[in-house]
Amino acid sequence: MGYTFHYFPLRAVGEPVRQLFKIAGKDFEDKRITFEEWMADVKPTMPFNQLPVLELEDGTMIAQSAAIARYLGKEFGILWGKNNLEAAKVDGFIDLYKDYYNEIRQFYYTALGVLQGNLDELYESVLVPAADKFFALVEGRIEKEGHGYLVGSEISYADLVVCDHMVTLNNLRPEYLKKHPKLAGYQEKVYSHPALKKWLDERPEDKM
Ligand SMILES: N[C@@H](CCC(=O)N[C@@H](CS)C(=O)NCC(=O)O)C(=O)O
């Protein structure tokens, strides 16, 4: 089955899907569309006029990062827990992250240069309060589950989403995660997965 993953040269909501492919050991075309190409002619060709989009061998296009990841997770039988209950917990974290991502959108889009604004002010007024709330929940959940992951005793898609966001935060505001020192060990554990480690060493450098 040939897969093409269409996204921008960004980590954002696309990177955990790339990592899912790597963990599954499945080939895919990592198609990186520039903003110029996107605006020139690609946007109207995509299902919801947004990226990421997964294209299947027969040309079927699947939109929305969580739907893509859930589909691939089911196809490959990975990263969604050991049973329906764990799968629901993974989904819960993905939804929680979406809420958080919406809360920090103004900070994130300003950092990307899509919106204009004072990034230092937005860091204090938008990022910090939302991230404090979000990462307290992440820390609490890891402690409660007791295995060093967000759900159960194995790595899940929820871990990929949270740890990749930690990379972005460390690139944008290295001081932020110093408030949550325990999370460094968590990220190290998630990224010790051999396929993931290899991909992270070889992937193109994207700041966010
Ligand atoms: N909820 C969607 C969000 C998709 C989204 O916001 N895509 C942005 C890039 S991260 C996009 O396509 N922007 C270009 C545009 O809207 O023209 C997902 O998770 O896939």
Coordinates of C-alpha atoms and ligand atoms in Angstrom, one line a residue:
M1 CA 0.0 0.0 0.0
G2 CA 1.6 3.3 -1.1
Y3 CA 0.9 6.2 1.2
T4 CA 1.5 9.9 0.6
F5 CA 1.4 12.2 3.5
H6 CA 0.8 15.8 2.4
Y7 CA 1.9 18.5 4.9
F8 CA 3.9 21.7 5.2
P9 CA 7.6 21.7 6.2
L10 CA 6.5 21.9 9.8
R11 CA 6.2 19.6 12.9
A12 CA 2.9 21.0 14.2
V13 CA -0.1 18.6 13.8
G14 CA 1.7 16.6 11.1
E15 CA 4.9 15.3 12.7
P16 CA 3.3 12.7 15.0
V17 CA 1.7 11.1 11.9
R18 CA 5.2 10.8 10.3
Q19 CA 6.4 9.3 13.6
L20 CA 3.6 6.8 13.6
F21 CA 4.7 5.5 10.1
K22 CA 8.2 5.2 11.4
I23 CA 7.1 3.2 14.5
A24 CA 5.0 0.9 12.3
G25 CA 8.0 0.4 9.9
K26 CA 5.9 1.4 6.9
D27 CA 7.1 3.4 4.0
F28 CA 5.4 6.7 3.0
E29 CA 6.1 9.7 0.9
D30 CA 6.7 12.6 3.2
K31 CA 5.4 15.3 0.8
R32 CA 6.3 18.7 2.1
I33 CA 4.4 21.5 0.4
T34 CA 5.7 25.0 0.6
F35 CA 3.3 27.9 1.6
E36 CA 3.9 29.3 -1.9
E37 CA 2.8 26.1 -3.6
W38 CA -0.1 25.8 -1.2
M39 CA -1.4 29.3 -2.0
A40 CA -0.7 29.0 -5.7
D41 CA -2.8 25.9 -6.5
V42 CA -2.8 23.1 -3.9
K43 CA -5.3 24.4 -1.3
P44 CA -8.5 23.9 -3.4
T45 CA -7.5 20.4 -4.2
M46 CA -7.6 19.2 -0.6
P47 CA -10.8 17.8 1.1
F48 CA -11.2 20.5 3.7
N49 CA -8.8 23.0 2.0
Q50 CA -6.3 22.3 4.8
L51 CA -3.3 20.1 5.5
P52 CA -2.4 17.5 6.7
V53 CA -4.0 15.0 4.3
L54 CA -3.2 11.4 3.8
E55 CA -3.5 10.1 0.2
L56 CA -4.0 6.4 -0.3
E57 CA -2.8 4.4 -3.3
D58 CA -6.1 4.6 -5.0
G59 CA -6.2 8.4 -4.6
T60 CA -8.6 8.5 -1.6
M61 CA -7.8 11.6 0.5
I62 CA -8.2 11.6 4.3
A63 CA -8.2 14.9 6.1
Q64 CA -7.7 15.9 9.8
S65 CA -4.6 14.8 11.6
A66 CA -6.4 12.8 14.4
A67 CA -8.6 11.0 11.8
I68 CA -5.5 10.1 9.8
A69 CA -3.6 8.9 12.8
R70 CA -6.5 6.9 14.1
Y71 CA -7.0 5.3 10.7
L72 CA -3.3 4.4 10.4
G73 CA -3.2 3.2 14.1
K74 CA -6.0 0.8 13.3
E75 CA -4.6 -0.3 10.0
F76 CA -1.2 -1.1 11.6
G77 CA -2.5 -2.2 15.0
I78 CA -0.3 0.2 17.0
L79 CA -0.3 3.2 19.3
W80 CA -3.9 3.0 20.5
G81 CA -3.6 1.1 23.7
K82 CA -4.3 -2.6 24.4
N83 CA -8.1 -2.4 24.6
N84 CA -11.0 -0.1 24.0
L85 CA -10.7 1.5 27.3
E86 CA -7.0 2.5 26.7
A87 CA -8.0 3.6 23.2
A88 CA -10.6 5.9 24.7
K89 CA -7.9 7.3 27.0
V90 CA -5.6 8.0 24.0
D91 CA -8.5 9.7 22.2
G92 CA -9.2 11.8 25.3
F93 CA -5.7 13.1 25.3
I94 CA -5.8 13.9 21.6
D95 CA -9.0 15.9 22.2
L96 CA -7.5 17.6 25.3
Y97 CA -4.4 18.6 23.2
K98 CA -6.7 20.0 20.5
D99 CA -8.4 22.2 23.1
Y100 CA -5.0 23.3 24.3
Y101 CA -3.7 23.9 20.8
N102 CA -6.7 26.2 20.1
E103 CA -6.0 28.1 23.3
I104 CA -2.4 28.8 22.3
R105 CA -3.2 29.4 18.6
Q106 CA -2.5 33.2 18.8
F107 CA 1.0 32.6 20.3
Y108 CA 1.8 29.8 17.9
Y109 CA 0.6 31.5 14.7
T110 CA 2.5 34.7 15.8
A111 CA 5.7 32.6 16.3
L112 CA 5.1 31.1 12.8
G113 CA 4.8 34.6 11.3
V114 CA 1.2 34.0 10.1
L115 CA -0.2 36.5 12.7
Q116 CA 1.3 39.8 13.8
G117 CA 1.8 40.5 17.5
N118 CA 4.2 40.8 20.4
L119 CA 5.5 37.3 21.0
D120 CA 6.8 38.1 24.5
E121 CA 3.4 39.5 25.6
L122 CA 1.6 36.5 24.1
Y123 CA 4.0 34.1 25.8
E124 CA 2.9 35.5 29.2
S125 CA -0.7 36.1 28.5
V126 CA -1.6 33.2 26.2
L127 CA 1.0 30.4 26.3
V128 CA 2.0 30.2 29.9
P129 CA -1.5 30.0 31.4
A130 CA -2.7 27.4 28.9
A131 CA 0.5 25.3 29.1
D132 CA 0.5 25.4 32.9
K133 CA -2.9 23.9 32.9
F134 CA -2.1 21.4 30.2
F135 CA 1.2 20.1 31.5
A136 CA -0.1 19.8 35.0
L137 CA -2.7 17.3 33.6
V138 CA 0.1 15.5 31.6
E139 CA 2.3 15.1 34.7
G140 CA -0.6 14.0 36.8
R141 CA -1.7 11.4 34.3
I142 CA 1.8 9.9 33.8
E143 CA 2.2 9.6 37.6
K144 CA -1.3 8.0 37.9
E145 CA -0.7 5.5 35.1
G146 CA 2.6 4.5 36.7
H147 CA 4.6 3.3 33.7
G148 CA 6.1 6.5 32.4
Y149 CA 3.6 6.9 29.6
L150 CA 0.3 8.8 29.3
V151 CA -1.8 5.7 28.8
G152 CA -1.1 2.2 30.1
S153 CA 2.3 0.6 29.9
E154 CA 3.2 1.3 26.3
I155 CA 3.9 4.2 24.1
S156 CA 0.7 5.6 22.4
Y157 CA -0.2 8.3 19.9
A158 CA -0.9 10.6 22.9
D159 CA 2.8 10.4 23.9
L160 CA 3.9 11.3 20.3
V161 CA 1.6 14.4 20.3
V162 CA 2.7 15.7 23.7
C163 CA 6.4 15.0 23.2
D164 CA 6.5 16.6 19.8
H165 CA 4.9 19.7 21.2
M166 CA 7.6 19.7 23.9
V167 CA 10.2 19.8 21.1
T168 CA 8.5 22.9 19.6
L169 CA 8.2 24.6 23.0
N170 CA 11.8 23.9 23.7
N171 CA 12.7 25.5 20.4
L172 CA 10.5 28.5 20.9
R173 CA 10.8 29.1 24.7
P174 CA 13.5 26.9 26.3
E175 CA 12.7 28.4 29.7
Y176 CA 9.1 27.1 29.7
L177 CA 9.7 23.4 30.3
K178 CA 12.2 24.1 33.1
K179 CA 9.1 24.5 35.2
H180 CA 8.3 20.9 34.6
P181 CA 11.6 19.0 35.1
K182 CA 10.0 15.6 35.4
L183 CA 8.8 15.8 31.8
A184 CA 12.3 15.7 30.5
G185 CA 12.6 12.1 31.7
Y186 CA 9.2 11.2 30.2
Q187 CA 10.2 12.6 26.8
E188 CA 13.5 10.8 26.9
K189 CA 11.7 7.5 27.6
V190 CA 9.3 8.0 24.7
Y191 CA 12.1 9.0 22.4
S192 CA 14.2 6.0 23.3
H193 CA 12.0 3.9 21.0
P194 CA 14.6 2.7 18.4
A195 CA 12.6 3.6 15.3
L196 CA 11.7 7.0 16.7
K197 CA 15.2 7.7 17.8
K198 CA 16.5 6.9 14.3
W199 CA 13.9 9.1 12.6
L200 CA 14.5 12.0 15.0
D201 CA 18.2 11.9 14.1
E202 CA 17.7 11.9 10.4
R203 CA 14.5 14.0 9.9
P204 CA 14.7 17.5 8.4
E205 CA 15.1 20.2 11.0
D206 CA 11.8 22.0 11.6
K207 CA 11.6 24.4 14.6
M208 CA 7.9 24.1 15.1
Ligands
LIG1 N1 -7.7 20.2 13.0 C1 -6.9 20.2 11.8 C2 -6.1 21.5 11.7 C3 -5.5 21.6 10.3 C4 -4.8 23.0 10.2 O1 -5.0 23.9 11.0 N2 -4.0 23.1 9.1 C5 -3.3 24.3 8.9 C6 -1.8 24.1 9.0 S1 -1.4 23.5 10.6 C7 -3.5 24.7 7.4 O2 -3.8 23.9 6.6 N3 -3.4 26.0 7.1 C8 -3.4 26.5 5.8 C9 -4.8 27.0 5.4 O3 -5.7 26.9 6.2 O4 -4.8 27.6 4.3 C10 -5.9 18.9 11.9 O5 -5.6 18.6 13.0 O6 -5.6 18.4 10.9

